[in-house]
Amino acid sequence: MRIDVVSIFPGYFDALELSLLGKAKQRGLIDVRVHDLRDAAHDKHRTVDDTPTGGGAGMVMKPEPWGEMLDGILAEAGNSAGAAADAEPGAAGDPLIIFPSPAGEVFTQRMARELAHEQHLVFGCGRYEGIDQRVFDEYAARGRVRLVSIGDYVLNGGEVATIAMIEAIGRLLPGVVGNPESLVEESHEEDGLLEYPSYTKPAEWRDRAVPPVLLSGNHAAIESWRREQRIERTRRVRPELLPRELRGESRGRHAAE
Ligand code: J9T
């Protein structure tokens, strides 16, 4: 997968060199290229923002540097949106441009799975006050653009949201996570339930024992206990995630059976 990132703080993305994603980059499974938006701002101060037209607080990112930078990325990718204005927009395999924004659709595991099938993602990191609307309109008219939020809170810029999305998407790519089973057995994946609590050795730590069932060797009992834990945890913390058929059940019903 090819990923281009446009930001005025390229240093944020040094984090992508670490851990599993860093290894995936080294091994050529993910090709991430980070671009400094200021390289497309040509005045003495390399200005990327200006006051909001019509008044208001804060600054808005100017369209010209975004246009130059995104045109360059799309043209280099040799796709229809960058190469020819008359080509059909949104053809499969064309880059998808994502602008992280608290005003966007909410990023979920489902969206991560969907985006993991893309060949080329471009992340445009704006500051909170935003990017001139014409940038979205221009690239939406020429190809595919999505505004995506990572949750209902505000950040100073799109960088941290982009790192979160790249990690969630990147780990779903074939070969990035060593054991593909560990991808299935986790919160939000299999059936929408949260994960069960995990334990390791020692069996007792600071007077806290590991739940005895996990030491029983009874695999059916362990599986049933874990499922019960997942259901109870989901009911307690994220009741809206609970599948309809589990909603009516009272707490501890399985344990009492
Ligand atoms: C500037 O971007 C944000 O503040 C942002 C981006 C994506 N998701 C959010 N929840 C916030």
Coordinates of C-alpha atoms and ligand atoms in Angstrom, one line a residue:
M1 CA 0.0 0.0 0.0
R2 CA 1.2 3.5 -0.8
I3 CA 0.5 6.2 1.7
D4 CA 1.3 9.9 1.3
V5 CA 0.9 12.3 4.2
V6 CA 0.8 16.1 3.9
S7 CA 1.5 18.1 7.1
I8 CA 3.2 21.2 8.4
F9 CA 4.7 19.0 11.1
P10 CA 6.4 16.1 9.3
G11 CA 8.2 15.2 12.5
Y12 CA 5.1 13.6 14.0
F13 CA 5.4 10.8 11.5
D14 CA 8.8 9.7 12.8
A15 CA 6.6 7.5 15.1
L16 CA 5.8 5.3 12.1
E17 CA 9.4 4.1 12.1
L18 CA 8.8 2.2 15.3
S19 CA 7.5 -1.2 16.1
L20 CA 5.5 -3.4 13.7
L21 CA 4.7 -0.6 11.3
G22 CA 8.4 0.4 11.1
K23 CA 9.3 -3.1 10.2
A24 CA 6.5 -3.3 7.6
K25 CA 7.9 -0.1 6.1
Q26 CA 11.4 -1.5 6.0
R27 CA 10.1 -4.7 4.4
G28 CA 8.4 -2.7 1.7
L29 CA 4.8 -3.8 2.8
I30 CA 3.9 -0.1 3.3
D31 CA 5.4 2.8 1.4
V32 CA 4.8 5.9 3.5
R33 CA 5.9 9.3 2.2
V34 CA 5.6 12.4 4.3
H35 CA 5.5 15.8 2.6
D36 CA 6.0 19.2 4.3
L37 CA 3.1 21.4 3.1
R38 CA 5.5 24.4 3.5
D39 CA 7.5 23.1 0.5
A40 CA 4.6 24.3 -1.6
A41 CA 4.4 27.8 0.0
H42 CA 6.7 30.1 -1.9
D43 CA 6.7 33.4 -0.1
K44 CA 9.5 34.4 2.2
H45 CA 7.8 33.1 5.3
R46 CA 6.4 30.0 3.5
T47 CA 2.9 31.0 4.7
V48 CA 0.2 28.3 4.7
D49 CA -2.6 30.1 6.5
D50 CA -4.6 33.3 6.4
T51 CA -7.5 35.1 8.2
P52 CA -11.0 33.6 7.6
T53 CA -12.9 35.4 4.9
G54 CA -16.1 36.9 6.5
G55 CA -14.4 37.2 9.8
G56 CA -14.0 34.9 12.8
A57 CA -11.3 33.5 15.1
G58 CA -8.2 31.6 14.2
M59 CA -6.6 31.0 10.8
V60 CA -7.7 29.0 7.8
M61 CA -5.2 27.1 5.6
K62 CA -4.8 28.7 2.2
P63 CA -5.8 26.6 -0.9
E64 CA -2.8 27.3 -3.1
P65 CA -0.1 25.2 -1.2
W66 CA -2.6 22.4 -0.8
G67 CA -3.4 22.5 -4.5
E68 CA 0.2 22.4 -5.5
M69 CA 1.1 19.6 -3.1
L70 CA -1.9 17.4 -3.9
D71 CA -1.5 17.9 -7.6
G72 CA 2.1 16.8 -7.3
I73 CA 1.2 13.7 -5.4
L74 CA -1.6 12.7 -7.7
A75 CA 0.4 13.4 -10.8
E76 CA 3.3 11.3 -9.5
A77 CA 1.0 8.5 -8.7
G78 CA 0.1 8.6 -12.4
N79 CA -3.6 8.5 -11.8
S80 CA -6.6 9.9 -13.7
A81 CA -7.3 12.7 -11.1
G82 CA -3.8 14.0 -11.4
A83 CA -3.1 13.3 -15.0
A84 CA -6.2 14.1 -17.1
A85 CA -9.1 16.3 -16.3
D86 CA -11.4 14.3 -18.6
A87 CA -10.7 10.9 -17.1
E88 CA -13.5 9.3 -15.0
P89 CA -13.2 10.3 -11.4
G90 CA -13.2 7.8 -8.6
A91 CA -12.1 4.7 -10.6
A92 CA -10.9 1.8 -8.4
G93 CA -7.2 2.0 -7.6
D94 CA -7.2 5.8 -7.8
P95 CA -5.9 7.5 -4.6
L96 CA -8.4 8.1 -1.8
I97 CA -7.7 11.5 -0.1
I98 CA -8.6 11.5 3.6
F99 CA -8.8 14.7 5.5
P100 CA -8.9 14.0 9.3
S101 CA -11.6 16.3 10.7
P102 CA -13.9 16.4 13.8
A103 CA -16.6 17.1 11.2
G104 CA -16.0 13.9 9.3
E105 CA -17.6 10.4 9.4
V106 CA -16.4 8.4 12.4
F107 CA -13.4 6.0 11.9
T108 CA -14.2 2.5 13.0
Q109 CA -12.7 -1.0 12.7
R110 CA -15.1 -1.5 9.7
M111 CA -13.7 1.5 8.0
A112 CA -10.1 0.4 8.7
R113 CA -10.9 -3.0 7.1
E114 CA -12.4 -1.2 4.1
L115 CA -9.4 1.2 3.7
A116 CA -7.0 -1.7 4.0
H117 CA -8.1 -2.7 0.5
E118 CA -7.0 0.6 -1.0
Q119 CA -3.9 0.8 -3.1
H120 CA -3.1 4.4 -2.4
L121 CA -4.2 6.7 0.5
V122 CA -3.4 10.3 0.9
F123 CA -3.8 12.0 4.3
G124 CA -4.1 15.8 4.4
C125 CA -3.5 17.1 7.9
G126 CA -5.1 20.4 8.5
R127 CA -5.1 22.5 11.6
Y128 CA -8.3 22.7 13.7
E129 CA -9.7 25.9 12.2
G130 CA -9.6 24.1 8.9
I131 CA -8.6 24.2 5.3
D132 CA -10.3 26.4 2.7
Q133 CA -13.4 24.5 1.6
R134 CA -12.5 24.8 -2.1
V135 CA -9.7 22.3 -1.6
F136 CA -12.2 19.6 -0.6
D137 CA -14.5 20.6 -3.4
E138 CA -11.7 20.5 -6.0
Y139 CA -10.4 17.1 -5.2
A140 CA -13.9 15.6 -4.6
A141 CA -14.8 16.7 -8.1
R142 CA -11.7 15.1 -9.5
G143 CA -11.6 11.9 -7.4
R144 CA -12.4 10.4 -4.0
V145 CA -12.3 12.5 -0.8
R146 CA -13.4 11.6 2.7
L147 CA -13.5 13.6 5.9
V148 CA -12.8 11.3 8.8
S149 CA -13.0 11.8 12.5
I150 CA -11.4 9.5 15.1
G151 CA -13.9 10.4 17.8
D152 CA -15.9 13.2 19.3
Y153 CA -13.1 15.4 20.6
V154 CA -11.0 18.1 19.1
L155 CA -7.2 18.0 18.3
N156 CA -4.9 20.8 17.3
G157 CA -4.3 19.2 13.9
G158 CA -4.9 16.1 11.8
E159 CA -1.5 14.5 12.5
V160 CA -2.3 12.4 15.6
A161 CA -5.6 11.2 13.9
T162 CA -3.6 10.2 10.8
I163 CA -1.1 8.2 12.8
A164 CA -4.0 6.4 14.6
M165 CA -5.6 5.6 11.2
I166 CA -2.4 4.5 9.6
E167 CA -1.7 2.1 12.5
A168 CA -5.2 0.7 12.5
I169 CA -5.1 0.2 8.7
G170 CA -1.5 -0.9 8.4
R171 CA -1.8 -3.7 10.9
L172 CA -4.5 -5.3 8.7
L173 CA -2.3 -5.5 5.7
P174 CA -1.1 -9.0 4.8
G175 CA 2.2 -9.8 6.6
V176 CA 2.3 -6.8 8.9
V177 CA 1.1 -8.6 12.0
G178 CA 3.0 -11.9 12.4
N179 CA 0.1 -14.0 13.7
P180 CA -3.1 -13.3 11.7
E181 CA -5.2 -15.0 14.4
S182 CA -4.3 -12.2 16.8
L183 CA -6.2 -9.9 14.4
V184 CA -9.4 -11.8 14.7
E185 CA -9.5 -12.4 18.4
E186 CA -9.8 -8.8 19.6
S187 CA -12.2 -6.1 20.4
H188 CA -14.4 -4.9 17.6
E189 CA -13.2 -7.6 15.2
E190 CA -15.1 -10.9 15.4
D191 CA -18.5 -10.0 16.7
G192 CA -18.4 -6.4 18.0
L193 CA -17.9 -7.4 21.6
L194 CA -15.0 -6.0 23.7
E195 CA -12.0 -8.2 24.6
Y196 CA -11.9 -10.5 27.6
P197 CA -9.4 -9.8 30.4
S198 CA -6.0 -11.4 29.9
Y199 CA -3.6 -12.9 32.5
T200 CA -0.2 -14.5 32.5
K201 CA 2.1 -15.9 35.1
P202 CA 2.5 -15.8 38.1
A203 CA -0.8 -17.4 39.1
E204 CA -0.8 -15.2 42.2
W205 CA 0.5 -11.6 42.3
R206 CA 0.1 -9.3 45.3
D207 CA -2.7 -11.5 46.7
R208 CA -4.5 -11.4 43.4
A209 CA -5.2 -14.8 41.9
V210 CA -5.7 -15.5 38.2
P211 CA -9.3 -16.7 37.8
P212 CA -9.1 -20.5 38.6
V213 CA -11.0 -21.5 35.4
L214 CA -8.0 -20.3 33.3
L215 CA -5.8 -22.9 35.1
S216 CA -8.3 -25.7 34.8
G217 CA -7.2 -27.0 31.5
N218 CA -10.9 -27.2 30.5
H219 CA -10.9 -25.5 27.2
A220 CA -14.7 -25.4 26.8
A221 CA -15.1 -23.8 30.3
I222 CA -12.4 -21.3 29.5
E223 CA -14.0 -20.4 26.2
S224 CA -17.4 -20.0 27.9
W225 CA -15.9 -17.8 30.7
R226 CA -14.2 -15.6 28.2
R227 CA -17.3 -15.0 26.3
E228 CA -19.2 -14.2 29.4
Q229 CA -16.5 -11.7 30.4
R230 CA -16.7 -10.1 26.9
I231 CA -20.5 -9.8 27.1
E232 CA -20.4 -8.3 30.7
R233 CA -17.7 -5.9 29.9
T234 CA -19.5 -4.7 26.8
R235 CA -22.8 -4.3 28.7
R236 CA -21.0 -2.3 31.4
V237 CA -18.8 -0.1 29.2
R238 CA -20.3 0.1 25.8
P239 CA -23.9 -1.1 26.0
E240 CA -24.6 0.4 22.5
L241 CA -22.3 -2.2 21.0
L242 CA -24.1 -5.2 22.4
P243 CA -25.8 -7.3 19.7
R244 CA -29.6 -7.2 20.0
E245 CA -29.9 -10.9 21.0
L246 CA -27.7 -10.2 24.1
R247 CA -29.4 -7.0 25.2
G248 CA -32.2 -8.5 27.3
E249 CA -30.1 -10.9 29.4
S250 CA -29.5 -10.0 33.1
R251 CA -26.1 -9.8 34.6
G252 CA -24.5 -13.1 35.5
R253 CA -27.1 -15.3 34.0
H254 CA -24.4 -17.5 32.4
A255 CA -22.4 -17.7 35.6
A256 CA -25.5 -18.9 37.4
E257 CA -26.4 -21.6 34.9
Ligands
J9T1 C1 -7.8 18.9 13.3 O1 -8.3 17.6 13.4 C2 -9.0 17.3 14.5 O2 -9.1 18.0 15.4 C3 -9.5 15.9 14.4 C4 -9.3 15.0 13.3 C5 -9.9 13.8 13.3 N1 -10.7 13.4 14.3 C6 -10.9 14.2 15.4 N2 -11.7 13.7 16.3 C7 -10.3 15.5 15.4

